Coordinates of C-alpha atoms in Angstrom, one line a residue:
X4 CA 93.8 100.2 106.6
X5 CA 94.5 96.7 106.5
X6 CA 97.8 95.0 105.4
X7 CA 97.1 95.9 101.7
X8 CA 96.1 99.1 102.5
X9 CA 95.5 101.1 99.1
X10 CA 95.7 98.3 96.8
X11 CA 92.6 96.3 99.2
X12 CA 90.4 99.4 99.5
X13 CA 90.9 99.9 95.1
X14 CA 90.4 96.3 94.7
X15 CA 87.4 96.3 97.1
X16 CA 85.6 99.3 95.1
X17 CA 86.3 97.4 91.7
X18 CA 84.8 94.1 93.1
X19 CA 81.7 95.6 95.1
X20 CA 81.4 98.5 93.4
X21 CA 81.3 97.7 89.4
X22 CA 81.7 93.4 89.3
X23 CA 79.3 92.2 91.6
X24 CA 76.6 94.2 90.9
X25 CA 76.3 93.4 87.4
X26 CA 77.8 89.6 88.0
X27 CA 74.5 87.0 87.6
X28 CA 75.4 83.3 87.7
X29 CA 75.8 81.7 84.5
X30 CA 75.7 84.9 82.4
X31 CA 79.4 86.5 81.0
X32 CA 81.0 89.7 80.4
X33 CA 83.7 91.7 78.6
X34 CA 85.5 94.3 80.6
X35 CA 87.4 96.9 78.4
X36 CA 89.7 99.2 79.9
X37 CA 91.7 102.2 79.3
X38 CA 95.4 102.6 80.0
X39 CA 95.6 104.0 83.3
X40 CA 92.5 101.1 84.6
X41 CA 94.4 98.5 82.8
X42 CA 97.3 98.9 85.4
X43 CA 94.7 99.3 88.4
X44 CA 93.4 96.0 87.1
X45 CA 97.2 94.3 86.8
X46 CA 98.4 95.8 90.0
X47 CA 95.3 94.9 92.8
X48 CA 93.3 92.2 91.4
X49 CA 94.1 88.2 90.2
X50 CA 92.5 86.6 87.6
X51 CA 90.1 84.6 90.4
X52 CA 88.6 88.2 91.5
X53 CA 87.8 89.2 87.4
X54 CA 86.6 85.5 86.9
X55 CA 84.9 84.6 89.9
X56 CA 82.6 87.9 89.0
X57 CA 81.5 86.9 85.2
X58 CA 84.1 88.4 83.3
X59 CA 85.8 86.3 80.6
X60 CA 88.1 88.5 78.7
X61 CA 89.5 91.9 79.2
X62 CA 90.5 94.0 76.1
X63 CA 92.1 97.4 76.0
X64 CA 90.1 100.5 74.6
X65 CA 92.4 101.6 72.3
X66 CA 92.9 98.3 70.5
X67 CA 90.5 96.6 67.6
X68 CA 88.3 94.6 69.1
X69 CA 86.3 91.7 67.7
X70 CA 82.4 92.0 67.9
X71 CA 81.1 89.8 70.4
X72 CA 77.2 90.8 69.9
X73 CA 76.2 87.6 72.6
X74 CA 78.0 89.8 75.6
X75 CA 77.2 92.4 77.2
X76 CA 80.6 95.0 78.1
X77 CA 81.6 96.5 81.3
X78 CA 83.6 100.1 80.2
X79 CA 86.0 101.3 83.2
X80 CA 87.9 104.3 82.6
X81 CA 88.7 108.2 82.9
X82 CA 86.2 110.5 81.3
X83 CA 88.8 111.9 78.8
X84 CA 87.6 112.9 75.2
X85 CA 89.5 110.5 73.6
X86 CA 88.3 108.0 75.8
X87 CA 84.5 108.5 74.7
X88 CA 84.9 108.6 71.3
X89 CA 86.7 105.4 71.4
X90 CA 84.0 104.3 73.1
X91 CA 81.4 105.1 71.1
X92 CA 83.0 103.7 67.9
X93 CA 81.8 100.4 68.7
X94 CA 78.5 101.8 67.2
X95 CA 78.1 101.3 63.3
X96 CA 75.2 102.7 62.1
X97 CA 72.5 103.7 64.0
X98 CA 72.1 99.8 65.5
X99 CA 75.5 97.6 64.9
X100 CA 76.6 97.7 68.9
X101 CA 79.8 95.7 69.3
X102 CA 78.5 94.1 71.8
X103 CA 75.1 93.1 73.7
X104 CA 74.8 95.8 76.0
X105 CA 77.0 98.6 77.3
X106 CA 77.4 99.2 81.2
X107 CA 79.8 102.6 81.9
X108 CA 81.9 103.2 84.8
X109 CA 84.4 106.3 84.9
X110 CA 87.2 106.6 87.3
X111 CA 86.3 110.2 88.0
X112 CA 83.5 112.6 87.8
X113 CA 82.7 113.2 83.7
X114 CA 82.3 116.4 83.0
X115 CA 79.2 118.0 81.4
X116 CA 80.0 118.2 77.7
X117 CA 81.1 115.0 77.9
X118 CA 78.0 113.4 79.6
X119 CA 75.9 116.1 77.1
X120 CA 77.7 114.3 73.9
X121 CA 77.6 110.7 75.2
X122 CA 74.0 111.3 75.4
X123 CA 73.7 112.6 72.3
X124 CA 75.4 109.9 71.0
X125 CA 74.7 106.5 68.5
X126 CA 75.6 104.3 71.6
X127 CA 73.4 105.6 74.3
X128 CA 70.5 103.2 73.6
X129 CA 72.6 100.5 74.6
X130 CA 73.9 102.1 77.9
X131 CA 72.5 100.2 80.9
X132 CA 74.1 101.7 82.9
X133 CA 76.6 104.5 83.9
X134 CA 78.5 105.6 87.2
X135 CA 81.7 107.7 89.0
X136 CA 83.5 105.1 91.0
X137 CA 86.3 107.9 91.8
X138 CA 89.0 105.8 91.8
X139 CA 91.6 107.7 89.0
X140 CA 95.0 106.6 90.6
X141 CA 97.4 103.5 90.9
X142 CA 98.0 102.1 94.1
X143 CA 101.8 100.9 94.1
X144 CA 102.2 100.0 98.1
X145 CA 100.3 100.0 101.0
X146 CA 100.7 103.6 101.8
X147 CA 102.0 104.7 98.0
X148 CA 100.4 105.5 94.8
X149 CA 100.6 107.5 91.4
X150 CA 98.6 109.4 89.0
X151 CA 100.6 107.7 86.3
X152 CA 101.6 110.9 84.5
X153 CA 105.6 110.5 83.7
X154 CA 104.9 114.2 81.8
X155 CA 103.8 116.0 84.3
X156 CA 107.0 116.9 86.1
X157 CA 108.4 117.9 82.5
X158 CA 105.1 119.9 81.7
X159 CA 105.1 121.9 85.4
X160 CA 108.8 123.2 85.4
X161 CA 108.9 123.7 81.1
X162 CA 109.0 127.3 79.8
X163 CA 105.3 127.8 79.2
X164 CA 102.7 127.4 81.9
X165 CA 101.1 124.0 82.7
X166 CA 98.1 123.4 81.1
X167 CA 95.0 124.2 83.2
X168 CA 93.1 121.1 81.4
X169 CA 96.0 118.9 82.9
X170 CA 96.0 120.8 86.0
X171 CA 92.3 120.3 86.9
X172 CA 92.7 116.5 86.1
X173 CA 95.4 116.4 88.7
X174 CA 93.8 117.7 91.2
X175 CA 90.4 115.2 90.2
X176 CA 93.0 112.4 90.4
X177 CA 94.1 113.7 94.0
X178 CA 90.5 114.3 95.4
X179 CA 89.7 110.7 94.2
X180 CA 92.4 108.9 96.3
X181 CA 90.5 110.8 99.6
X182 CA 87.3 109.7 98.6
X183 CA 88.6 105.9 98.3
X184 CA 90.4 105.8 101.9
X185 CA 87.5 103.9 104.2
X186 CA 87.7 107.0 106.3
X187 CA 86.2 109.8 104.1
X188 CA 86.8 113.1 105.7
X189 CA 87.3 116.2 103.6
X190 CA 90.8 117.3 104.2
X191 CA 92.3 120.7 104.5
X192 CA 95.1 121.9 101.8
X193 CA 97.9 123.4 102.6
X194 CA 100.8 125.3 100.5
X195 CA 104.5 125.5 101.6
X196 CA 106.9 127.6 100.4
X197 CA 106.5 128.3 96.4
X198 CA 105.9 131.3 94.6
X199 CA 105.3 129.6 91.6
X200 CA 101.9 130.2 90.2
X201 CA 101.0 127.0 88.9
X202 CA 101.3 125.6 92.9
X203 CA 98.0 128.1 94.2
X204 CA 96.1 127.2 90.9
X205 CA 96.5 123.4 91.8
X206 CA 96.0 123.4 95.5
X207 CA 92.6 126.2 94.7
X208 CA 91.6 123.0 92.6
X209 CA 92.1 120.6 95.3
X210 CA 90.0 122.5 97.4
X211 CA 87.3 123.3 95.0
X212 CA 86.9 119.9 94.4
X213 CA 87.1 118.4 97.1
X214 CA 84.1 121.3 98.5
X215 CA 82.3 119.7 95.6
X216 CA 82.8 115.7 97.0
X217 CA 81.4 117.2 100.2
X218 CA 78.2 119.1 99.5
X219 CA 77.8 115.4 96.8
X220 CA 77.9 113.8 100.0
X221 CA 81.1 111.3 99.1
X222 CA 83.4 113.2 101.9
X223 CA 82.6 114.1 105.1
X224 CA 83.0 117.6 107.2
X225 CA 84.1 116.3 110.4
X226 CA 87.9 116.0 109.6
X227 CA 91.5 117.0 110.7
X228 CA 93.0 115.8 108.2
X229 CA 95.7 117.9 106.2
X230 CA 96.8 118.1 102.4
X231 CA 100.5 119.6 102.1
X232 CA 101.3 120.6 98.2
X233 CA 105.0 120.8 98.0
X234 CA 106.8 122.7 95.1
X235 CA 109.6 120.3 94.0
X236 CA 112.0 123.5 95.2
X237 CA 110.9 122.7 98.7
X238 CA 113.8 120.0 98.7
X239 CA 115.7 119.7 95.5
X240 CA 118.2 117.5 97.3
X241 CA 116.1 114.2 97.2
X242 CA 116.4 113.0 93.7
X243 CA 120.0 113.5 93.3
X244 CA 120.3 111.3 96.3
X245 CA 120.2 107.2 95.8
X246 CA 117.9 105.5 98.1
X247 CA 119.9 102.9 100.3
X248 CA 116.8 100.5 101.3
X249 CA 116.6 97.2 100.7
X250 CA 114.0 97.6 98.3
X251 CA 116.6 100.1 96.2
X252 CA 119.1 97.3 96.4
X253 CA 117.0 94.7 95.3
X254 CA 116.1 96.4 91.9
X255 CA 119.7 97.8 91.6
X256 CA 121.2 94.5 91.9
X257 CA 118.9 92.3 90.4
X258 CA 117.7 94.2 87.6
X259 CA 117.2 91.1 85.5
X260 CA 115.1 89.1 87.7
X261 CA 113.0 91.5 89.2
X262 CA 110.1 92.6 87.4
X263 CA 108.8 95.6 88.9
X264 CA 105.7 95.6 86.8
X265 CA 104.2 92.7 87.9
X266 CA 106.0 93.0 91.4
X267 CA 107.8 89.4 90.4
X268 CA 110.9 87.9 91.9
X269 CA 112.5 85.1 89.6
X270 CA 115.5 82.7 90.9
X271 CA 116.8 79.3 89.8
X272 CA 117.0 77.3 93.2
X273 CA 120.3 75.2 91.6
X274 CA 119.5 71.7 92.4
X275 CA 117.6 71.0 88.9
X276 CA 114.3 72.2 89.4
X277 CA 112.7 74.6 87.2
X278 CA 112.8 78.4 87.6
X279 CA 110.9 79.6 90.4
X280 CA 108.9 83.3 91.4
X281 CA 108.2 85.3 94.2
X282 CA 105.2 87.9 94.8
X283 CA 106.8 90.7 96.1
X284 CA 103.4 92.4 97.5
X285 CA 101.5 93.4 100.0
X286 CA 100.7 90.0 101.2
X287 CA 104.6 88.9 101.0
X288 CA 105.0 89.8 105.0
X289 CA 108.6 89.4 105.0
X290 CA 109.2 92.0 101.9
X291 CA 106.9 94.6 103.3
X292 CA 108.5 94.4 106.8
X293 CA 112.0 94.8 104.9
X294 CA 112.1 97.1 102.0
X295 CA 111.9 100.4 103.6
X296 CA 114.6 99.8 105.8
X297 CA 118.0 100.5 105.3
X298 CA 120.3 98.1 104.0
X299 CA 122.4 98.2 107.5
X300 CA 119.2 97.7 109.2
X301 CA 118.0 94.2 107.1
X302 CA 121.5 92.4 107.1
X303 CA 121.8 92.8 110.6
X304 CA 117.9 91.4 111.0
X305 CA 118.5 88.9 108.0
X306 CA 120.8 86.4 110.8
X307 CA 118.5 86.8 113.6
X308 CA 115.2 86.0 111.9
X309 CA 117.6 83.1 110.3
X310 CA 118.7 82.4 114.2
X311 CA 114.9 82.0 114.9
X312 CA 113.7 80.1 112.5
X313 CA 116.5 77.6 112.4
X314 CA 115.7 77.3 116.0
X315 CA 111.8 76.5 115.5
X316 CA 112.7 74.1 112.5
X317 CA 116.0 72.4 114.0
X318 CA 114.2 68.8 112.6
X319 CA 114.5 70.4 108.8
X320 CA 118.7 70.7 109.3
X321 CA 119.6 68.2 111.9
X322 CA 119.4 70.3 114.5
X323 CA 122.6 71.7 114.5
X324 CA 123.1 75.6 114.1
X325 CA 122.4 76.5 110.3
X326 CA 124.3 79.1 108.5
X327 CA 124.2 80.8 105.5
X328 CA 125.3 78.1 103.4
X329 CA 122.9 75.3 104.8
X330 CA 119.9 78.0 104.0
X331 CA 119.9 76.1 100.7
X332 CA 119.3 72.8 101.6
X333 CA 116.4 74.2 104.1
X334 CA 114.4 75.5 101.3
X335 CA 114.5 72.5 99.4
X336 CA 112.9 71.0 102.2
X337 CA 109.9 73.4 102.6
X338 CA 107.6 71.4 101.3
X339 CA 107.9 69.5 104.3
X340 CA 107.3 72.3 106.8
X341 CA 104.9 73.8 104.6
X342 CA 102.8 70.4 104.9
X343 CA 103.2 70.3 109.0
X344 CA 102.2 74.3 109.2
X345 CA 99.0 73.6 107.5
X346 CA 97.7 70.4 110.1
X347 CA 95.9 72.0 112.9

């Protein structure tokens, strides 16, 4: 994968895969999202990639939303009940469409009852068109993403058995991330060590599923590849235990400037100037090379990347050894150096 990893191959689907297709030059859209594509939205694409492909405002679902009868709207979102009928409230009548024309995308396969009633329903007339991107997870790193469910933990270990309807939508949300890796074999799954019943169900889901995305033709057979399900039993240590990264340390300590949202690092640079802000993403090479390491680890790699670039910039200081303190007056120079790294 490349240096985005997850968050390049989600925003590449969105771009190729729903944007550009319907994108013609000069012409405008409305995108309206869901909760869960909202985020996907926020977390792997900028306003250039949504703008640059003919899209001009983006409203949530679940809002009110203002006719705008001179665009045509680009849905993206799961294939949930609610969802649809949200949807299809922007008809009034049998011919008062919210908008121009409607274009559907769901971030998972949409199940038959569903499909049946949208079909059946006051807004298919203006549906031009509708497809299963299978992309029904957030992408947080490289290598780490989500199904954004904060019940789901509370829902698998309550008293009463987890919902099959939420089970079979965790397992669609699972299937979804294999089918957006570049390399789209169709993996094995594996249970470890758990008696509970609700484990076989979900990993029997997995698999049925992910049978399904291969006989569709989306996943390939030719693959070594290995699902493990654990059962949170499997290690209950972990979550009483506090991460010591430098990631964990970063959030711990600076809990006010660090929005973890938006991935956003703000700091006053104390000589005047306003406040200033930091990506801390995939393409910030110095926090992805750091914040899985332990804290020991980056303070003893912090003075010899200092060492190193004090050395290649001695001009910037005076050319004596920097320290710590002098780090200040270096960044105030950056502008400098960032002016003689861009000549050829």
């Amino acid at each position: 994968m490349s240096c985005g990893g997850l968050k390049d191959l989600v925003r590449k689907t969105i771009v190729e895969d729903v944007l550009q297709p319907l994108h013609n030059k000069g012409e405008w859209k409305v995108l309206v999202v869901d909760e869960l594509c909202s985020k996907i939205i926020n977390s792997c694409l900028k306003m250039k990639d949504i703008m640059d492909n003919g899209i001009t405002i983006i409203e949530m679902l679940s809002k009110s939303r203002q006719p705008l009868k001179y665009l045509e709207a680009v849905y993206l979102m799961q294939p949930t009940k609610k969802n649809i009928d949200k949807a299809t409230e922007d008809v009034k009548g049998s011919s008062e469409f919210k908008y121009k024309a409607a274009h559907l995308y769901f971030t998972e396969i949409i199940p038959d009852d569903m499909l049946v009633e949208l079909a059946s329903s006051q807004m298919a007339p203006f549906v031009q068109t509708l497809k299963e991107i299978n992309l029904a997870f957030l992408p947080i790193e490289e290598r780490v993403f989500c199904l954004d469910n904060p019940k789901a933990y509370k829902e698998y270990y309550g008293q009463s058995p987890m919902d099959h309807n939420k089970l079979d939508q965790i397992a669609e949300q699972l299937v979804t991330v294999c089918a957006t890796l570049e390399d789209t074999p169709c993996p094995k799954v594996r249970i470890c060590n758990s008696n509970r019943p609700a484990v076989k169900d979900l990993a029997e889901r997995v698999q049925s599923k992910l049978n399904r995305y291969k006989e569709a033709g989306i996943l390939t057979d030719n693959s070594k590849s290995l699902i493990v399900i654990l059962d949170r039993g499997f290690d209950p240590i972990t979550p009483f235990l506090h991460e010591l990264t430098f990631q964990a340390m970063a959030y711990d300590l600076l809990p006010a400037s660090i929005d973890a949202a938006k991935n956003t690092y703000k700091f006053s640079p104390g000589n005047g100037d306003e406040e200033k802000k930091i990506i801390l993403d995939e393409n910030n090479e110095l926090w992805r090379e750091l914040r899985h390491l332990h804290i020991s680890h980056v303070l003893n790699m912090i003075p010899e990347k200092l060492k190193a670039l004090s050395e290649r910039y001695a001009d910037l200081h005076g050319g004596a050894g920097m320290h710590m303190t002098d780090l200040k007056d270096m960044i105030n120079k950056m502008p400098k150096y960032k002016k003689r790294e861009s000549k050829p």
